[in-house]
Coordinates of C-alpha atoms and ligand atoms in Angstrom, one line a residue:
M1 CA 45.6 -9.8 -44.6
T2 CA 46.0 -11.2 -41.0
Q3 CA 49.4 -9.8 -40.1
R4 CA 51.5 -6.8 -40.6
L5 CA 55.2 -6.4 -39.6
Q6 CA 56.7 -3.0 -39.6
L7 CA 60.5 -2.8 -39.1
T8 CA 60.4 0.9 -38.3
P9 CA 59.7 2.5 -34.9
P10 CA 56.0 2.8 -34.2
A11 CA 54.7 6.3 -34.3
A12 CA 54.5 8.1 -31.0
P13 CA 50.8 7.5 -30.2
L14 CA 49.9 10.6 -28.3
P15 CA 47.8 13.6 -28.5
L16 CA 48.7 15.4 -25.2
G17 CA 46.1 16.4 -22.7
T18 CA 46.2 19.4 -20.4
G19 CA 48.2 17.6 -17.6
A20 CA 45.4 18.4 -15.1
P21 CA 42.3 16.5 -13.8
T22 CA 39.4 16.1 -16.3
P23 CA 35.9 15.9 -14.7
G24 CA 34.0 13.0 -16.0
I25 CA 30.7 14.9 -16.6
A26 CA 29.5 18.4 -15.7
L27 CA 27.9 18.9 -12.3
A28 CA 24.3 19.9 -12.8
G29 CA 23.4 23.3 -11.3
D30 CA 25.8 25.6 -9.5
P31 CA 28.8 23.5 -8.4
A32 CA 29.0 25.8 -5.4
E33 CA 25.7 24.4 -4.3
A34 CA 26.6 20.7 -4.9
A35 CA 25.2 18.4 -2.2
S36 CA 27.0 15.5 -0.5
R37 CA 25.4 12.2 -1.3
F38 CA 26.5 10.3 1.8
G39 CA 26.7 13.2 4.2
L40 CA 29.3 11.5 6.5
E41 CA 31.6 14.6 6.7
S42 CA 32.8 16.2 10.0
P43 CA 33.3 19.9 9.9
L44 CA 36.9 21.2 10.0
P45 CA 38.0 22.4 13.5
D46 CA 37.8 26.1 14.1
G47 CA 40.9 27.9 12.8
F48 CA 42.2 24.8 10.9
V49 CA 42.2 26.4 7.5
E50 CA 44.5 29.2 8.9
I51 CA 46.7 26.5 10.5
L52 CA 46.9 24.7 7.2
G53 CA 47.7 28.0 5.3
A54 CA 50.5 28.7 7.8
T55 CA 52.4 25.7 6.5
G56 CA 53.0 27.6 3.3
V57 CA 51.0 25.1 1.2
E58 CA 48.3 26.6 -1.1
V59 CA 44.9 26.0 0.4
D60 CA 41.5 26.4 -1.4
V61 CA 38.1 26.4 0.3
T62 CA 36.1 27.9 -2.6
P63 CA 32.8 25.9 -2.6
A64 CA 32.9 25.1 -6.4
V65 CA 36.5 23.9 -6.1
L66 CA 35.7 21.7 -3.1
A67 CA 32.8 20.2 -5.1
E68 CA 34.9 19.5 -8.2
H69 CA 37.6 18.1 -6.0
S70 CA 35.3 15.7 -4.2
R71 CA 34.4 13.4 -7.1
D72 CA 36.0 11.2 -9.7
W73 CA 34.9 9.0 -12.6
W74 CA 33.0 6.5 -10.5
P75 CA 30.1 5.8 -13.0
I76 CA 27.4 6.0 -10.4
G77 CA 29.0 9.3 -9.2
L78 CA 28.6 10.6 -12.8
V79 CA 24.9 9.8 -12.5
W80 CA 24.7 11.7 -9.2
A81 CA 26.5 14.6 -10.8
T82 CA 23.6 14.9 -13.2
E83 CA 21.5 15.5 -10.1
G84 CA 23.9 18.1 -8.6
Q85 CA 25.4 15.7 -6.0
V86 CA 29.0 14.6 -5.3
P87 CA 29.6 11.5 -3.2
A88 CA 31.2 13.5 -0.3
L89 CA 32.6 17.0 0.2
A90 CA 36.1 18.0 1.2
G91 CA 36.4 20.8 3.7
A92 CA 39.6 22.1 2.1
V93 CA 41.9 21.4 -0.8
A94 CA 45.7 21.5 -0.1
R95 CA 48.1 21.7 -3.0
P96 CA 51.7 21.0 -2.0
T97 CA 54.4 21.3 -4.6
D98 CA 57.1 19.4 -2.8
V99 CA 57.7 16.6 -0.2
D100 CA 58.1 19.1 2.7
G101 CA 54.6 20.5 1.8
V102 CA 53.1 17.0 1.9
V103 CA 54.7 16.3 5.3
A104 CA 53.5 19.7 6.7
V105 CA 49.9 19.0 5.6
V106 CA 50.0 15.4 7.0
R107 CA 51.4 16.7 10.4
A108 CA 48.7 19.4 10.6
C109 CA 45.9 16.9 9.9
A110 CA 47.4 14.4 12.4
T111 CA 47.7 16.9 15.1
H112 CA 44.1 18.2 14.7
G113 CA 42.5 14.8 13.9
V114 CA 41.4 15.9 10.4
A115 CA 40.8 13.2 7.7
L116 CA 43.1 13.4 4.7
T117 CA 42.3 12.0 1.3
V118 CA 45.0 11.8 -1.4
T119 CA 44.0 12.8 -4.9
G120 CA 45.8 12.6 -8.3
G121 CA 44.0 12.9 -11.7
R122 CA 40.7 11.8 -10.1
S123 CA 40.1 9.4 -12.9
G124 CA 39.4 6.5 -10.6
V125 CA 36.2 4.7 -11.3
L126 CA 35.3 3.5 -7.8
G127 CA 35.3 6.7 -5.7
A128 CA 38.8 5.9 -4.3
S129 CA 39.8 9.6 -4.1
V130 CA 36.4 10.8 -2.7
P131 CA 36.9 12.4 0.8
L132 CA 34.3 10.3 2.5
L133 CA 34.6 11.9 5.9
G134 CA 35.4 15.4 4.5
G135 CA 38.6 17.0 5.8
V136 CA 41.5 17.7 3.5
A137 CA 41.8 16.6 -0.1
L138 CA 45.5 16.5 -0.7
D139 CA 46.0 17.3 -4.4
M140 CA 49.3 15.7 -5.6
C141 CA 49.3 17.3 -9.1
G142 CA 51.8 19.9 -8.0
L143 CA 54.5 17.3 -7.6
A144 CA 55.1 16.7 -11.3
G145 CA 58.0 15.9 -13.7
I146 CA 60.8 13.5 -14.2
S147 CA 63.3 13.9 -11.4
A148 CA 66.1 11.6 -12.5
V149 CA 67.0 9.0 -15.2
D150 CA 69.5 6.2 -14.8
A151 CA 69.8 5.3 -18.5
T152 CA 72.3 2.5 -17.9
S153 CA 70.0 0.6 -15.6
G154 CA 66.8 1.8 -17.3
I155 CA 65.3 3.4 -14.2
V156 CA 63.3 6.6 -14.3
S157 CA 62.3 8.5 -11.2
V158 CA 59.2 10.5 -11.5
L159 CA 57.0 12.7 -9.2
P160 CA 53.6 11.2 -8.5
G161 CA 51.4 14.0 -9.8
T162 CA 52.8 13.7 -13.4
F163 CA 50.1 12.9 -15.9
G164 CA 50.7 9.8 -18.0
D165 CA 50.7 11.4 -21.4
V166 CA 53.1 14.2 -20.3
F167 CA 55.4 11.7 -18.6
E168 CA 55.6 9.3 -21.5
D169 CA 56.0 12.2 -24.0
D170 CA 58.9 13.7 -22.0
L171 CA 60.5 10.3 -21.5
R172 CA 60.4 9.6 -25.2
R173 CA 61.6 13.0 -26.4
S174 CA 64.3 13.7 -23.8
H175 CA 65.6 10.2 -23.0
H176 CA 64.5 7.9 -25.9
L177 CA 63.0 5.6 -23.4
T178 CA 59.5 4.2 -22.7
V179 CA 57.9 2.6 -19.6
G180 CA 55.2 1.0 -21.8
H181 CA 52.4 1.7 -19.4
W182 CA 49.4 2.8 -21.5
P183 CA 46.1 2.9 -19.6
Q184 CA 43.1 4.0 -21.5
S185 CA 43.0 6.9 -19.1
M186 CA 46.6 7.9 -20.0
A187 CA 45.8 11.7 -20.2
L188 CA 43.4 11.6 -17.2
S189 CA 45.6 9.8 -14.6
T190 CA 48.8 10.4 -12.7
V191 CA 51.8 8.1 -12.1
G192 CA 51.0 8.1 -8.4
G193 CA 47.4 7.1 -9.2
W194 CA 48.7 4.2 -11.4
V195 CA 50.8 2.8 -8.5
A196 CA 48.1 3.5 -5.8
C197 CA 45.5 1.6 -7.8
R198 CA 47.8 -1.3 -9.1
G199 CA 46.9 -0.3 -12.6
A200 CA 47.3 -1.9 -16.0
G201 CA 48.3 -0.5 -19.3
Q202 CA 46.9 -1.8 -22.6
Y203 CA 50.4 -3.2 -23.5
S204 CA 50.7 -5.1 -20.2
T205 CA 51.2 -8.6 -21.7
R206 CA 54.7 -7.5 -22.8
Y207 CA 55.6 -4.8 -20.3
G208 CA 53.6 -6.0 -17.2
K209 CA 51.3 -4.2 -14.9
I210 CA 52.5 -1.3 -12.8
E211 CA 53.5 -3.6 -10.0
D212 CA 56.0 -5.2 -12.4
L213 CA 57.4 -1.9 -13.4
V214 CA 57.9 -0.3 -10.0
V215 CA 61.4 -0.7 -8.6
G216 CA 60.9 1.6 -5.5
L217 CA 58.8 4.3 -3.9
D218 CA 59.2 7.3 -1.6
V219 CA 56.3 7.4 0.8
V220 CA 55.1 9.8 3.5
L221 CA 53.4 7.9 6.3
A222 CA 50.5 9.0 8.4
D223 CA 52.8 10.4 11.1
G224 CA 54.8 12.5 8.6
T225 CA 57.8 10.1 8.3
L226 CA 59.3 9.8 4.8
I227 CA 60.5 6.3 3.9
H228 CA 62.1 4.8 0.8
T229 CA 61.4 1.3 -0.4
G230 CA 63.0 -1.0 -3.0
G231 CA 66.0 0.3 -5.0
A232 CA 67.9 -2.9 -6.0
P233 CA 66.7 -5.7 -8.3
R234 CA 65.3 -8.8 -6.6
A235 CA 66.4 -7.9 -3.1
A236 CA 65.8 -10.6 -0.5
H237 CA 65.8 -8.6 2.7
G238 CA 62.3 -9.6 3.9
P239 CA 58.9 -9.0 2.3
D240 CA 58.8 -6.5 -0.5
L241 CA 57.6 -3.2 1.2
T242 CA 57.2 -1.5 -2.2
Q243 CA 54.4 -3.9 -3.0
L244 CA 52.7 -3.1 0.3
F245 CA 52.1 0.4 -1.0
V246 CA 51.3 -0.6 -4.6
G247 CA 47.5 -0.9 -4.6
S248 CA 47.1 0.7 -1.2
E249 CA 44.9 3.4 -2.7
G250 CA 46.2 6.2 -0.3
T251 CA 45.2 4.3 2.8
L252 CA 48.7 3.3 4.1
G253 CA 50.8 6.3 2.9
I254 CA 51.3 9.1 0.4
I255 CA 53.5 8.2 -2.6
V256 CA 55.8 11.2 -3.2
G257 CA 58.3 9.5 -5.5
V258 CA 58.1 6.7 -8.0
H259 CA 61.0 4.8 -9.6
L260 CA 60.0 2.8 -12.7
R261 CA 61.7 0.4 -15.1
A262 CA 62.1 1.9 -18.6
R263 CA 63.3 0.4 -21.9
P264 CA 64.7 1.8 -25.1
L265 CA 62.0 2.9 -27.6
P266 CA 60.9 -0.2 -29.6
P267 CA 62.4 -0.3 -33.1
A268 CA 59.7 -2.4 -34.7
E269 CA 56.0 -3.2 -34.5
G270 CA 53.8 -6.0 -35.7
R271 CA 50.0 -6.5 -35.8
A272 CA 47.6 -9.3 -36.3
A273 CA 43.8 -10.0 -36.3
Y274 CA 41.7 -13.2 -36.2
S275 CA 38.1 -14.2 -35.9
F276 CA 36.9 -17.3 -34.0
T277 CA 33.6 -19.0 -34.0
T278 CA 33.7 -19.3 -30.2
F279 CA 35.2 -17.2 -27.4
D280 CA 36.6 -20.4 -25.8
A281 CA 38.6 -21.3 -28.9
A282 CA 40.2 -17.9 -28.9
L283 CA 41.0 -18.2 -25.2
A284 CA 42.8 -21.5 -25.9
A285 CA 44.9 -19.8 -28.6
M286 CA 45.8 -17.0 -26.3
R287 CA 46.7 -19.3 -23.4
R288 CA 48.8 -21.6 -25.5
T289 CA 50.6 -18.5 -27.0
V290 CA 51.6 -17.0 -23.7
Q291 CA 52.4 -20.5 -22.2
R292 CA 54.8 -21.0 -25.1
G293 CA 56.6 -17.8 -24.0
A294 CA 55.2 -15.4 -26.6
T295 CA 53.9 -12.2 -25.0
P296 CA 52.5 -9.8 -27.6
A297 CA 52.1 -6.4 -26.0
V298 CA 48.4 -6.3 -26.9
L299 CA 46.2 -9.4 -27.0
R300 CA 42.6 -8.4 -26.9
L301 CA 39.7 -10.8 -27.4
Y302 CA 36.2 -9.4 -27.9
D303 CA 33.0 -11.5 -27.5
A304 CA 30.7 -11.4 -30.5
T305 CA 28.5 -8.6 -28.9
E306 CA 31.5 -6.3 -28.4
A307 CA 33.2 -7.2 -31.6
D308 CA 30.1 -6.4 -33.7
R309 CA 29.4 -3.2 -31.7
G310 CA 33.0 -1.9 -32.1
F311 CA 34.1 -3.4 -35.4
G312 CA 31.0 -4.6 -37.3
T313 CA 32.3 -8.2 -37.5
G314 CA 29.0 -10.1 -37.0
D315 CA 28.6 -13.2 -34.9
V316 CA 32.3 -14.0 -34.2
A317 CA 34.8 -13.5 -31.4
L318 CA 37.5 -11.1 -32.5
L319 CA 41.2 -11.3 -31.5
L320 CA 43.4 -8.2 -32.0
A321 CA 47.2 -8.4 -31.4
L322 CA 50.0 -5.9 -31.5
D323 CA 53.6 -6.4 -30.5
E324 CA 56.6 -4.0 -30.4
G325 CA 60.3 -4.4 -29.7
D326 CA 63.2 -6.1 -31.3
P327 CA 62.2 -7.2 -34.9
A328 CA 63.2 -10.8 -34.4
I329 CA 61.2 -11.1 -31.2
V330 CA 58.2 -9.4 -32.7
A331 CA 58.2 -11.7 -35.7
A332 CA 58.7 -14.8 -33.6
T333 CA 55.9 -13.7 -31.2
L334 CA 53.4 -13.1 -33.9
G335 CA 54.5 -16.4 -35.6
V336 CA 53.6 -18.3 -32.4
L337 CA 50.3 -16.6 -32.1
D338 CA 49.5 -17.4 -35.8
E339 CA 50.2 -21.1 -35.3
E340 CA 48.1 -21.3 -32.2
A341 CA 45.2 -19.3 -33.7
I342 CA 45.1 -21.5 -36.9
E343 CA 45.3 -24.6 -34.6
Q344 CA 42.1 -23.4 -32.8
G345 CA 40.3 -22.9 -36.1
A346 CA 40.7 -19.1 -36.5
T347 CA 40.2 -17.3 -39.8
A348 CA 42.0 -14.2 -40.9
A349 CA 40.4 -10.9 -40.0
D350 CA 41.4 -7.6 -41.5
V351 CA 44.5 -6.3 -39.7
A352 CA 43.3 -2.8 -40.3
L353 CA 40.9 -3.4 -37.4
V354 CA 44.0 -3.1 -35.1
E355 CA 44.5 0.5 -36.4
R356 CA 40.8 1.2 -35.8
W357 CA 41.3 0.1 -32.2
M358 CA 44.5 2.2 -31.9
Q359 CA 42.6 5.3 -33.1
R360 CA 39.8 4.9 -30.6
R361 CA 41.5 3.4 -27.6
N362 CA 41.9 6.6 -25.6
N363 CA 38.5 8.0 -26.5
V364 CA 36.6 8.5 -23.3
A365 CA 33.7 10.7 -24.5
E366 CA 31.2 7.9 -25.1
L367 CA 30.6 7.4 -21.4
E368 CA 29.7 11.0 -20.7
D369 CA 27.4 11.0 -23.7
L370 CA 25.4 7.9 -22.5
V371 CA 25.2 9.1 -18.9
G372 CA 24.0 12.5 -20.1
K373 CA 21.2 10.6 -21.9
G374 CA 20.1 9.0 -18.6
F375 CA 21.6 5.5 -19.1
V376 CA 23.6 3.7 -16.4
V377 CA 26.8 2.5 -17.9
D378 CA 29.7 0.8 -16.1
T379 CA 32.6 -1.6 -16.5
M380 CA 33.9 -4.3 -14.2
E381 CA 37.4 -5.8 -14.6
I382 CA 38.5 -9.0 -12.8
S383 CA 41.2 -11.6 -13.2
A384 CA 41.0 -15.4 -13.0
P385 CA 43.0 -18.5 -13.9
W386 CA 42.7 -19.8 -17.4
S387 CA 40.8 -22.9 -16.1
V388 CA 37.8 -20.8 -15.2
L389 CA 38.0 -17.8 -17.6
G390 CA 35.6 -19.2 -20.2
D391 CA 32.9 -20.1 -17.7
L392 CA 33.3 -16.8 -15.9
A393 CA 32.9 -14.8 -19.1
R394 CA 29.6 -16.6 -19.8
N395 CA 28.2 -16.7 -16.3
V396 CA 28.9 -13.0 -15.5
V397 CA 27.4 -11.8 -18.8
E398 CA 24.3 -14.0 -18.1
A399 CA 24.1 -12.7 -14.5
L400 CA 24.2 -9.1 -15.7
Q401 CA 21.7 -9.8 -18.5
G402 CA 19.4 -11.3 -15.8
V403 CA 19.2 -8.0 -13.8
D404 CA 16.0 -6.1 -14.4
G405 CA 16.7 -3.1 -16.5
T406 CA 19.9 -4.3 -18.2
L407 CA 19.9 -3.4 -21.9
V408 CA 23.2 -5.0 -22.8
A409 CA 26.1 -6.9 -21.2
S410 CA 29.3 -8.0 -22.9
T411 CA 32.9 -8.8 -22.2
H412 CA 36.4 -8.8 -23.6
Q413 CA 39.6 -10.3 -22.4
S414 CA 42.2 -7.6 -22.2
H415 CA 45.4 -8.8 -20.5
S416 CA 47.0 -12.3 -20.6
Y417 CA 49.5 -13.9 -18.3
L418 CA 51.1 -17.3 -17.9
D419 CA 48.4 -18.5 -15.5
G420 CA 45.3 -16.5 -16.5
G421 CA 44.0 -13.2 -17.6
C422 CA 41.7 -10.2 -17.1
L423 CA 38.0 -10.2 -18.2
Y424 CA 36.5 -6.7 -18.7
F425 CA 32.7 -6.6 -18.6
T426 CA 30.6 -3.7 -19.8
F427 CA 27.0 -3.3 -19.0
A428 CA 24.3 -0.7 -19.6
G429 CA 20.9 -0.2 -18.0
G430 CA 17.9 1.8 -18.9
V431 CA 15.6 2.4 -15.9
E432 CA 13.6 5.3 -14.5
P433 CA 15.9 8.1 -13.2
A434 CA 15.0 7.4 -9.5
E435 CA 15.9 3.7 -10.0
R436 CA 19.4 4.3 -11.4
T437 CA 21.4 3.9 -8.2
A438 CA 19.4 0.8 -7.1
Y439 CA 19.9 -0.8 -10.6
H440 CA 23.6 -0.1 -10.5
A441 CA 24.0 -1.6 -7.0
R442 CA 22.0 -4.7 -8.0
A443 CA 24.1 -5.2 -11.1
W444 CA 27.4 -4.9 -9.2
E445 CA 26.2 -7.2 -6.4
V446 CA 25.1 -10.0 -8.8
A447 CA 28.1 -9.8 -11.0
T448 CA 30.7 -9.6 -8.1
R449 CA 29.2 -12.5 -6.3
T450 CA 29.3 -14.5 -9.6
V451 CA 32.9 -13.6 -10.0
L452 CA 34.0 -14.4 -6.5
E453 CA 32.1 -17.7 -6.3
G454 CA 33.5 -18.6 -9.7
G455 CA 37.1 -18.3 -8.7
G456 CA 37.9 -14.7 -9.9
S457 CA 39.4 -11.8 -8.2
L458 CA 37.6 -8.7 -7.0
S459 CA 39.6 -6.4 -9.3
H460 CA 42.3 -6.6 -11.9
H461 CA 43.3 -2.9 -12.3
H462 CA 40.6 -0.4 -11.3
G463 CA 41.0 -1.2 -7.6
V464 CA 38.5 -1.1 -4.8
G465 CA 37.7 2.5 -3.7
I466 CA 34.4 2.9 -2.0
G467 CA 32.4 1.1 -4.7
R468 CA 33.9 -2.3 -4.0
A469 CA 34.7 -1.9 -0.3
P470 CA 31.6 -3.9 0.8
F471 CA 33.1 -7.0 -1.0
M472 CA 36.6 -6.9 0.5
D473 CA 35.8 -9.2 3.4
Q474 CA 34.6 -11.9 1.0
A475 CA 37.3 -11.3 -1.5
L476 CA 40.3 -11.5 0.9
G477 CA 38.9 -14.0 3.5
G478 CA 41.2 -14.1 6.5
G479 CA 43.6 -11.9 4.7
F480 CA 41.3 -8.9 5.3
A481 CA 42.1 -9.0 9.0
V482 CA 45.8 -8.8 8.1
L483 CA 45.2 -5.8 6.0
Q484 CA 43.2 -4.2 8.8
A485 CA 46.1 -4.9 11.2
I486 CA 48.6 -3.3 8.8
K487 CA 46.4 -0.2 8.6
S488 CA 46.2 0.0 12.4
A489 CA 49.9 -0.2 12.7
L490 CA 50.7 2.4 10.0
D491 CA 47.7 4.7 10.5
P492 CA 46.3 4.0 14.0
T493 CA 43.8 7.0 14.0
G494 CA 42.5 6.2 10.5
L495 CA 43.7 9.6 9.1
L496 CA 44.4 8.5 5.5
N497 CA 41.6 7.9 2.9
P498 CA 38.9 6.8 5.4
G499 CA 36.7 4.1 3.9
G500 CA 39.1 3.2 1.1
L501 CA 39.7 -0.5 0.6
G502 CA 36.9 -1.1 3.2
L503 CA 39.2 0.3 5.9
G504 CA 36.9 2.5 7.9
P505 CA 33.2 3.3 7.3
V506 CA 31.8 1.4 4.4
P507 CA 28.7 3.1 3.0
R508 CA 26.5 1.3 0.4
E509 CA 26.0 3.3 -2.7
T510 CA 22.2 3.2 -2.0
D511 CA 22.9 5.0 1.3
V512 CA 22.0 8.7 1.3
A513 CA 22.6 11.6 3.7
P514 CA 19.8 11.7 6.4
T515 CA 18.8 15.3 5.3
G516 CA 19.3 14.5 1.6
D517 CA 21.5 17.6 1.4
A518 CA 24.6 17.9 3.4
R519 CA 27.2 20.5 2.6
G520 CA 30.4 19.3 4.3
Ligands
LIG1 C1 37.9 6.4 -19.2 C2 38.8 5.7 -18.2 C3 39.6 4.7 -18.6 C4 40.4 4.0 -17.7 N1 41.3 3.1 -18.2 C5 42.2 2.5 -17.3 C6 43.1 1.5 -17.7 O1 43.2 1.2 -18.9 N2 43.9 1.0 -16.8 C7 43.9 1.3 -15.5 O2 44.6 0.7 -14.7 N3 42.9 2.2 -15.0 C8 42.1 2.8 -15.9 N4 41.2 3.7 -15.4 C9 41.1 3.9 -14.0 C10 42.0 5.1 -13.5 O3 42.4 5.9 -14.5 C11 43.2 4.5 -12.8 O4 42.8 3.9 -11.6 C12 44.3 5.5 -12.4 O5 45.4 4.8 -12.0 C13 43.9 6.5 -11.4 O6 44.9 7.5 -11.3 P1 44.6 9.0 -10.9 O7 45.8 9.8 -10.9 O8 43.4 9.5 -11.6 O9 44.2 8.7 -9.3 P2 42.9 9.2 -8.5 O10 41.7 8.8 -9.2 O11 43.0 10.6 -8.2 O12 43.1 8.4 -7.2 C14 42.9 7.0 -7.2 C15 43.4 6.4 -5.9 O13 44.8 6.6 -5.8 C16 45.2 7.3 -4.6 N5 46.3 8.1 -5.0 C17 46.4 8.9 -6.0 N6 47.7 9.5 -6.0 C18 48.3 9.0 -4.9 C19 49.6 9.2 -4.3 N7 50.5 10.0 -4.8 N8 49.8 8.6 -3.1 C20 49.0 7.7 -2.6 N9 47.7 7.5 -3.1 C21 47.4 8.1 -4.2 C22 43.9 8.1 -4.3 O14 43.9 8.4 -2.9 C23 42.8 7.1 -4.7 O15 42.7 6.1 -3.6 C24 40.4 4.4 -16.3 C25 39.5 5.4 -15.9 C26 38.7 6.0 -16.9 C27 37.9 7.2 -16.4

């Protein structure tokens, strides 16, 4: 059976997490003894911890807490964790619980020239929340919860440290609304982190990425000023300042309030699955579907390697689709997809494969397991216009396969738009332990150059962090100077997230601290 339509509301798809950061992999050895990989930290000025404490905000300088707070899910950072290292070490963790607390910490850091790095769930996969120059890690998880709902307009205001699963659960139960943003890291990440990284949920073909869902932001700037952006639909009073902060990864301001579009809970759901003899034929079916105006919430195409690994489907490309919403729209959407899939020579696949994907889609344990066994595993998501997607998919997989040490490289297409989509590459390498960082750097270099030269973007939803910072110049061209000028105007002393987005020092991941062991 290819399709299934269900005219009852889809089941709430959540097991709830703890609503707190989840470390990607245990730090080897005593966390209190963890070493800084890059060793670029400056010590805190004398008496600064007391000054910070006098603001009334909770401050923690326990070595083990500092170490845990100084890393995220950057896959090469997970490898370093197995060697007892973190990328960099914060000098103090500050935990405000309200906007006044955020402002007080920012002002203290600005007055004393102390770097400040914003952290949410620390589920980022490129080191974006790593305090590269030490200083204060500003933990936003204490600003949590839904603060207001305008049910008539469908606007929900939420504090930035709210974890995704807790947010969506509360929104569904208390207000019968959904934002429809479902990143795989739902239980690991915060709403502020989604906005700061320009993230994408797995249902983005219907609901949009986070930049489509944000109607306004409250932001504390580097001098402690609180500003509000957005607020009214499609305003034409100059450039959109909300979008300046969406994707700014903590480098331009601290997001202290997020206002998002929400919709009534979907009354119906439909699913479909097809196999194709070629990836290109499936891409054509997806393109023609969305260009006819049908936007199934989920439209995921796996190349034969991934399809067989995940679903045991053999040597075919596998397309899984799911839509939710008004029954008439769901039926019409899946009808259009069916016509286009058949037109491109698809055959029916078992629709139960969609359920298999649903059951496993938030499972993040595999990565920890493989890294623990000594493999280097990473993913790389990019976007590109339809006209080059097929070639990019092939060329990047081939480029990764050509890197010495690669065991497997594959791709899937995970988000579709009118003009193109997102390709999500996965690769794994097996090399000697001492060679893991060099292998990882080589794979990223080769794959990123192939993407940029082939007409793709540097990132689709994971962002830039430290890992992709060396490529920002090439990716943005002359636009990078504009970004640097904006940074200088908003944060002239480089207080916020030094090094993020390539704004500030840009270490290569193969760089190491001169002593090999720097506690911040
Ligand atoms: C297993 C796994 C699956 C993932 N799947 C997805 C996915 O499907 N879709 C997706 O988009 N991403 C995904 N990610 C990446 C990651 O979860 C997202 O980038 C997420 O948005 C990060 O949120 P966070 O709260 O963890 O932020 P952090 O990692 O703590 O921070 C990320 C960046 O945001 C900044 N930041 C955080 N909060 C604020 C704030 N309040 N104000 C200003 N800046 C802030 C930080 O300074 C940093 O630069 C995945 C990660 C993992 C580990």
